[in-house]
mmCIF file of C-alpha atoms in Angstrom:
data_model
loop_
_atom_site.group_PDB
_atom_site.id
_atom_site.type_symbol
_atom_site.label_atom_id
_atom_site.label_comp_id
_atom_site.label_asym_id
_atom_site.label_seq_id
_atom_site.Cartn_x
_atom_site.Cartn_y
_atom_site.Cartn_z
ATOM 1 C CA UNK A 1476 14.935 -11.562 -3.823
ATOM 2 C CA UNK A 1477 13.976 -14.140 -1.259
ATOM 3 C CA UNK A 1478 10.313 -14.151 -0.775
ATOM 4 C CA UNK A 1479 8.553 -15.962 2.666
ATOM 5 C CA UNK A 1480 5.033 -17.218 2.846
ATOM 6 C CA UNK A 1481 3.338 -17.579 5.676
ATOM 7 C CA UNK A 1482 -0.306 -18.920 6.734
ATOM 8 C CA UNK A 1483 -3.048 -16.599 6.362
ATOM 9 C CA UNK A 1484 -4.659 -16.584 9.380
ATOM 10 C CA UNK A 1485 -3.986 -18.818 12.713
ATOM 11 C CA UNK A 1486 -6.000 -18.704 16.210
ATOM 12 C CA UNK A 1487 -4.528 -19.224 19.460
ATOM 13 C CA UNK A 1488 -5.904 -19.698 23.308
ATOM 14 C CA UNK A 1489 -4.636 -16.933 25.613
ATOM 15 C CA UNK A 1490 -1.859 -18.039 27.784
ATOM 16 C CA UNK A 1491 -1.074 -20.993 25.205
ATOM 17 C CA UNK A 1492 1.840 -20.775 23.569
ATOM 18 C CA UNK A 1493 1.594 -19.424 19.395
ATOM 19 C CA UNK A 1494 3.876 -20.863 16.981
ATOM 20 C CA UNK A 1495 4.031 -19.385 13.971
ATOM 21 C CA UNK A 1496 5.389 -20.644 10.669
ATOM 22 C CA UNK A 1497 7.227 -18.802 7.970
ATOM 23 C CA UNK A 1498 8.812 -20.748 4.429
ATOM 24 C CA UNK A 1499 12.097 -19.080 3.103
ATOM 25 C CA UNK A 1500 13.363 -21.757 0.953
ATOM 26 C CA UNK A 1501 15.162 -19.524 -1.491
ATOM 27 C CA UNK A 1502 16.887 -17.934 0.863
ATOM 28 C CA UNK A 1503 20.446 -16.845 0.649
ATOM 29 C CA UNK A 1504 23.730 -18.145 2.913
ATOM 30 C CA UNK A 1505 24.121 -14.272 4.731
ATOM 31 C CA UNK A 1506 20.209 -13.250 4.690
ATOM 32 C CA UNK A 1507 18.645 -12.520 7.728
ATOM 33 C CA UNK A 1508 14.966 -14.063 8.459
ATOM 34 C CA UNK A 1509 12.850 -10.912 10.745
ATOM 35 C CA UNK A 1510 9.734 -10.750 12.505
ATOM 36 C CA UNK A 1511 7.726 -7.844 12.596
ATOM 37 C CA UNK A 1512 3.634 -7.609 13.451
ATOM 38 C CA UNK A 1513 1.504 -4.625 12.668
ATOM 39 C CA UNK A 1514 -1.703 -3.619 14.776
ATOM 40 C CA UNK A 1515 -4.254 -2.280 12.903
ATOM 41 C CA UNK A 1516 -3.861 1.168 11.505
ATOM 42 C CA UNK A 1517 -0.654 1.657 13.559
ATOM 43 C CA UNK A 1518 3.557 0.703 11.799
ATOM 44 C CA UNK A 1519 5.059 -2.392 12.078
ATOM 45 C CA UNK A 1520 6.692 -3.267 15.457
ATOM 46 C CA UNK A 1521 10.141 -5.050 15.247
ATOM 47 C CA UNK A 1522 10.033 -8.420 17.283
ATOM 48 C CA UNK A 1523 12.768 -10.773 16.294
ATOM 49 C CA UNK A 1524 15.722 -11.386 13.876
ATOM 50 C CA UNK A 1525 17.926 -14.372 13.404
ATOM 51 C CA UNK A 1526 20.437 -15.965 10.630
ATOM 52 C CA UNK A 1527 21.480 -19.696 11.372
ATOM 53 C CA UNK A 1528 20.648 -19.865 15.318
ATOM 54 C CA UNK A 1529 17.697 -19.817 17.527
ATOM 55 C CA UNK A 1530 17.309 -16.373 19.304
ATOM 56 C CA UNK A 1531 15.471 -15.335 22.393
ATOM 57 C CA UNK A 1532 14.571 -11.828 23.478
ATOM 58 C CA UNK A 1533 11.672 -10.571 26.014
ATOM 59 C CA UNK A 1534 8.746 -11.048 23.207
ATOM 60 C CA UNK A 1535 9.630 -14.009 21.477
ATOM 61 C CA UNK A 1536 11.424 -16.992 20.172
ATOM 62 C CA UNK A 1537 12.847 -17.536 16.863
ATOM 63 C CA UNK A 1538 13.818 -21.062 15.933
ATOM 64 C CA UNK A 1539 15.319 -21.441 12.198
ATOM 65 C CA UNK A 1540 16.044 -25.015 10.445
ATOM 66 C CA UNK A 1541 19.152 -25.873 9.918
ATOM 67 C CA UNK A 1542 18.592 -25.687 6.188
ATOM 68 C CA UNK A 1543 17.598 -22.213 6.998
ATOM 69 C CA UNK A 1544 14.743 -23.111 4.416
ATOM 70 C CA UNK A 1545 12.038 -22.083 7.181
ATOM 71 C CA UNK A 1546 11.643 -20.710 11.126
ATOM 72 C CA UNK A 1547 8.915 -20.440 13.756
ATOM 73 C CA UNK A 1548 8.013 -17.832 15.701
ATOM 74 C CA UNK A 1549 7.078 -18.483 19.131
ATOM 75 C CA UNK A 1550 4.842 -16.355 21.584
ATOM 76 C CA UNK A 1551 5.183 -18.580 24.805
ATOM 77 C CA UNK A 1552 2.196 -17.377 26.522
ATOM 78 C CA UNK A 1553 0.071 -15.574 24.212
ATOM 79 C CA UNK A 1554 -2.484 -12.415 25.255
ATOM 80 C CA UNK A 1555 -5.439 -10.809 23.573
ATOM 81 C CA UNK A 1556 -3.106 -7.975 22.834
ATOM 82 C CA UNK A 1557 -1.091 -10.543 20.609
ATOM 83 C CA UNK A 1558 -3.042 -10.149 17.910
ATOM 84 C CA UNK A 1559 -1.848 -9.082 15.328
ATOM 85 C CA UNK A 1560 -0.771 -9.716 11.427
ATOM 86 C CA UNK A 1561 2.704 -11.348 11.899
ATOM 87 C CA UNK A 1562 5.001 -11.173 9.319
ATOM 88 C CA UNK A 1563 8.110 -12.709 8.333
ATOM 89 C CA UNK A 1564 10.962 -10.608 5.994
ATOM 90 C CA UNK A 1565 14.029 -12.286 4.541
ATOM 91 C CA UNK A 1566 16.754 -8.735 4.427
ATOM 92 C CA UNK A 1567 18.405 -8.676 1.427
ATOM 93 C CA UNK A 1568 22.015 -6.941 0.514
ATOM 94 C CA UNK A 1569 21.144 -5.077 -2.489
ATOM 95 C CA UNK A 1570 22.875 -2.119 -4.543
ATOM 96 C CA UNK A 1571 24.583 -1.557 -1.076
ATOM 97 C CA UNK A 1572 21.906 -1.186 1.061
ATOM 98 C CA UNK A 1573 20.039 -3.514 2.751
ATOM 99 C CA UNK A 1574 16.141 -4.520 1.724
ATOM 100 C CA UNK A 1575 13.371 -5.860 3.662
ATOM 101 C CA UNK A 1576 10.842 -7.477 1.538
ATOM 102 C CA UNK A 1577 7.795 -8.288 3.642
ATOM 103 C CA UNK A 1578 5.838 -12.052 3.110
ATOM 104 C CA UNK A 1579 2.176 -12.009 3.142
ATOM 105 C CA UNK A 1580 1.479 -11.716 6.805
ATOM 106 C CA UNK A 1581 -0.004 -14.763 9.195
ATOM 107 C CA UNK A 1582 -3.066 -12.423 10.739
ATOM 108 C CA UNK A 1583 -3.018 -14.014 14.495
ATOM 109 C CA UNK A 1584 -6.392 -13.627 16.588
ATOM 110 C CA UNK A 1585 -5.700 -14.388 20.165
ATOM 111 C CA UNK A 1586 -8.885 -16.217 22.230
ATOM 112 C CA UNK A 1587 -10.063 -15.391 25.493
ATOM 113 C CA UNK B 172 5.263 6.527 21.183
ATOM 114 C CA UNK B 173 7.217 5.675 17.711
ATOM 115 C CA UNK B 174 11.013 7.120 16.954
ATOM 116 C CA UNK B 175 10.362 8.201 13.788
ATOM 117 C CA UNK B 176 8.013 10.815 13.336
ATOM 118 C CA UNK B 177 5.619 11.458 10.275
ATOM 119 C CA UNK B 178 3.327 14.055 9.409
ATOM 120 C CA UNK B 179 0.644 14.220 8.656
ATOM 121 C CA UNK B 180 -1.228 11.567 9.847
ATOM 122 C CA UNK B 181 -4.108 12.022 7.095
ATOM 123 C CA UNK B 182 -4.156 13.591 4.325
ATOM 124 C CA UNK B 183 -6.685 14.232 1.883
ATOM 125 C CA UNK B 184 -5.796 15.740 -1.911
ATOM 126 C CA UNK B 185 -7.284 16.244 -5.484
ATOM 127 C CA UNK B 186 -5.883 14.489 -7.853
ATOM 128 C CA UNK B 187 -4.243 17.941 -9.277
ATOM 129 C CA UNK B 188 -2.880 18.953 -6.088
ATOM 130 C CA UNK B 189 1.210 18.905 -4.875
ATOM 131 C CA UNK B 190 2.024 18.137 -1.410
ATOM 132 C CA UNK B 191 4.753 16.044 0.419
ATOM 133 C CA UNK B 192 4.627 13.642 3.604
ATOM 134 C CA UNK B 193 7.279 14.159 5.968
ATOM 135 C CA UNK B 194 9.437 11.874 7.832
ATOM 136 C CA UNK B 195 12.112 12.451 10.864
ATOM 137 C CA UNK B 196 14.631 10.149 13.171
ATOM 138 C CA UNK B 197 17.031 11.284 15.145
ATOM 139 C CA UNK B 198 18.089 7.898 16.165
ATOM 140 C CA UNK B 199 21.572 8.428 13.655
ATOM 141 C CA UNK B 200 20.448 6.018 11.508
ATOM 142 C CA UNK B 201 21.704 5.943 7.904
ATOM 143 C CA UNK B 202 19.372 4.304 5.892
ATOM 144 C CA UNK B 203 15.604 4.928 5.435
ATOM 145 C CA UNK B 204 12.456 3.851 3.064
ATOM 146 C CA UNK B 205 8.976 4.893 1.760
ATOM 147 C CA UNK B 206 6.527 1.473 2.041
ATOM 148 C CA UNK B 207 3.422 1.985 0.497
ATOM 149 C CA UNK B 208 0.684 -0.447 2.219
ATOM 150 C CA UNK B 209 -3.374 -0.918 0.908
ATOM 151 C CA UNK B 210 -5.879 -2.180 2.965
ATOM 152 C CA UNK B 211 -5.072 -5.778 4.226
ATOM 153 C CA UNK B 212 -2.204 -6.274 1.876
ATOM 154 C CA UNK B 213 1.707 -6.149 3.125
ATOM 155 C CA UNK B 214 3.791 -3.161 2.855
ATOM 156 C CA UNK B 215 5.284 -2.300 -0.580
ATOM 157 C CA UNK B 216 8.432 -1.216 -0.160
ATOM 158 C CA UNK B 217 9.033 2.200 -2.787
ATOM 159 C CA UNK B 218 12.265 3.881 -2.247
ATOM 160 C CA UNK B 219 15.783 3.322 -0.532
ATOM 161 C CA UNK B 220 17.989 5.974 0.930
ATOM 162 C CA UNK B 221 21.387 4.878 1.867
ATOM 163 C CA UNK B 222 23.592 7.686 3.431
ATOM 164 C CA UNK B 223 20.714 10.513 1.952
ATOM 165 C CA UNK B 224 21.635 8.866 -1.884
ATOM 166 C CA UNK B 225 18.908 7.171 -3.444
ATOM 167 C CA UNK B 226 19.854 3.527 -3.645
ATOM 168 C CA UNK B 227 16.099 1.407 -4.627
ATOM 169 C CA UNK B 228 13.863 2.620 -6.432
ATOM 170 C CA UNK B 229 10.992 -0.088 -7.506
ATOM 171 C CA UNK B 230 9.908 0.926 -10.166
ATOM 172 C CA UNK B 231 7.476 3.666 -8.696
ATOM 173 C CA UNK B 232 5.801 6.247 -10.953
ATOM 174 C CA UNK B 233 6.918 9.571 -11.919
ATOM 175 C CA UNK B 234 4.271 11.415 -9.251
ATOM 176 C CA UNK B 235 6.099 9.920 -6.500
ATOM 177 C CA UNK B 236 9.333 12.033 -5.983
ATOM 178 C CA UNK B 237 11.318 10.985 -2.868
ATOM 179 C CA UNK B 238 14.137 13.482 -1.248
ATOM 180 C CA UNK B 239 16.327 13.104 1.252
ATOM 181 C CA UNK B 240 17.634 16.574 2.540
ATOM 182 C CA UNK B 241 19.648 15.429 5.262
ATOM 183 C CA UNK B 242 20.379 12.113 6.822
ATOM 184 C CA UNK B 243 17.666 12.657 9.366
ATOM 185 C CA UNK B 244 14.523 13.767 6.623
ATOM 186 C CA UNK B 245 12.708 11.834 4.000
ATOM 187 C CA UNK B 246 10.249 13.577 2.270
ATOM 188 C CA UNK B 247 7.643 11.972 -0.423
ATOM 189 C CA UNK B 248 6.229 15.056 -2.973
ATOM 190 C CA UNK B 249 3.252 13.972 -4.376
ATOM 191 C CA UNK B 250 1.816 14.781 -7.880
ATOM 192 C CA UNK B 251 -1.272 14.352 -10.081
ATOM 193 C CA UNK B 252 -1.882 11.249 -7.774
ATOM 194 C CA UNK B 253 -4.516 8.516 -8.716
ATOM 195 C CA UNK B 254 -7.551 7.591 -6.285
ATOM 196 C CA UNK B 255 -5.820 4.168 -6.708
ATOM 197 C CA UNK B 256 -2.750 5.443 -4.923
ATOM 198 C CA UNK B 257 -4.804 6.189 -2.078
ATOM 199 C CA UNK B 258 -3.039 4.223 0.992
ATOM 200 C CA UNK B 259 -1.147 3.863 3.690
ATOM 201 C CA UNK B 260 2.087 5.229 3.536
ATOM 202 C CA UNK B 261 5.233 4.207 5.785
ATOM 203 C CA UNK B 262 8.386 5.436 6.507
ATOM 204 C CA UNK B 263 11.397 3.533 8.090
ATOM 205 C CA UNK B 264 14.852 4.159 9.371
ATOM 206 C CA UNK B 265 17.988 1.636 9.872
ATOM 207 C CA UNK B 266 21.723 2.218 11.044
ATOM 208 C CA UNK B 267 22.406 0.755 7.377
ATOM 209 C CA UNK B 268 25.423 -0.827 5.419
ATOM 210 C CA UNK B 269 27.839 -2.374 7.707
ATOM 211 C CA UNK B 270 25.333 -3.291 10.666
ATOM 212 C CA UNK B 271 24.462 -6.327 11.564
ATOM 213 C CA UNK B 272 21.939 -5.849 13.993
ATOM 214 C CA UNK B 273 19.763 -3.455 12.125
ATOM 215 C CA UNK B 274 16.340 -3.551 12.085
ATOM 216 C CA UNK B 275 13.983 -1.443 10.520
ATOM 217 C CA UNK B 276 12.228 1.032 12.750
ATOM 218 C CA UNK B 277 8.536 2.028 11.275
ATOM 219 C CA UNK B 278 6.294 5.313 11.717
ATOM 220 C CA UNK B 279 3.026 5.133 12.047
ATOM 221 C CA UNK B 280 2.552 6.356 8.808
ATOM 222 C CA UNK B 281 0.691 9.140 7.092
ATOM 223 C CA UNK B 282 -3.382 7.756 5.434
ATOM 224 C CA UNK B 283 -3.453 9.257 2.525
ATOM 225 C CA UNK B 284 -7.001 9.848 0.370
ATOM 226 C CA UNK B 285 -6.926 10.957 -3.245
ATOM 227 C CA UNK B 286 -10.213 12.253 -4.673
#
């Protein structure tokens, strides 16, 4: 299985933009890199997915190397309701089905 | 407000008590997992269902029992649990094999205490 790793903890000003890094080097050719981040006490929230290109949706960027070997996620004008523990999951096609195995989680503390 | 639906939010058991955590969608998705999360770590995952077969299983102990009744249930039937196995407990749906754009969609999971 591909496995990410990710800072542990990052801080951010509100309204500045939040990058956040994520390693996959072991990654596979057809593996997907996604971004989830989890509030405390409540389930993950889906943000982002990608596999070779950079993708934009209403929440966030995802920029990927063109290795693939890593990708950034970016908040463009981070709130205090951005934080968060970001993480990033390399999906896996295993035994037919696919599986999400989650990194260690970047926990993201937004600044007024 | 979450699409899939778990119950209960807390529970609290002995460690010789049997009861089961509940999960619905009725998004049609095909696929759908059991994460197990402790404090401040990720989620685990436990169990796959792929079309309501069980397709992962890592490696989880015996008192865990996963079953899939229909393609819109999971349940989890719990066992002579451990305090250890006292956590957070996630369930997640997916359109599954054969979708590209198919990302997981989470609960908000049931707390579970064992005492």
């Amino acid at each position: 299985d591909a496995k990410t790793t990710q800072p542990t903890s990052m801080d951010c000003a509100e309204g500045r933009a939040a990058n956040l890094p994520c390693n996959h080097s072991t990654i596979s050719g057809n593996e997907y890199v996604y971004w989830y981040r989890q509030i405390h006490s409540q389930g993950p929230q889906y943000i982002i997915h990608g596999l070779k290109n950079n993708e934009t949706n209403e929440m966030a960027s995802l920029i990927i190397t063109e290795d693939r070997k890593s990708s950034t996620l970016i908040l463009p004008h981070a709130t205090l309701r951005d934080t968060a523990v970001y993480y990033c999951i390399v999906r896996a096609y295993l035994q037919g089905t696919y599986k999400y195995i989650f990194g260690t989680g970047t926990r993201l503390k937004v600044l007024a | 407000d979450t699409e899939v639906t778990q119950t209960p939010k807390h529970l609290v058991m002995g460690m010789t008590n049997k009861k089961s955590l509940k999960c619905e969608q009725h998004m049609g998705h095909r696929a759908m997992y059991w994460y197990k999360q402790k404090a401040k770590k990720p989620p685990e995952l436990m169990f796959v269902y792929s079309y309501e077969k069980l397709s992962i299983n890592e490696s989880v102990p015996s008192r865990f029992s996963p079953e899939c009744p229909n393609s819109s249930l999971l349940n989890l039937h719990l066992h002579a649990l451990q305090p250890e196995d006292s956590a957070l407990y996630l369930c997640a749906s997916s359109r599954g094999p054969g979708t590209e754009n198919s990302p997981l969609h989470f609960g908000n999971g049931t707390r579970l205490t064992v005492t």
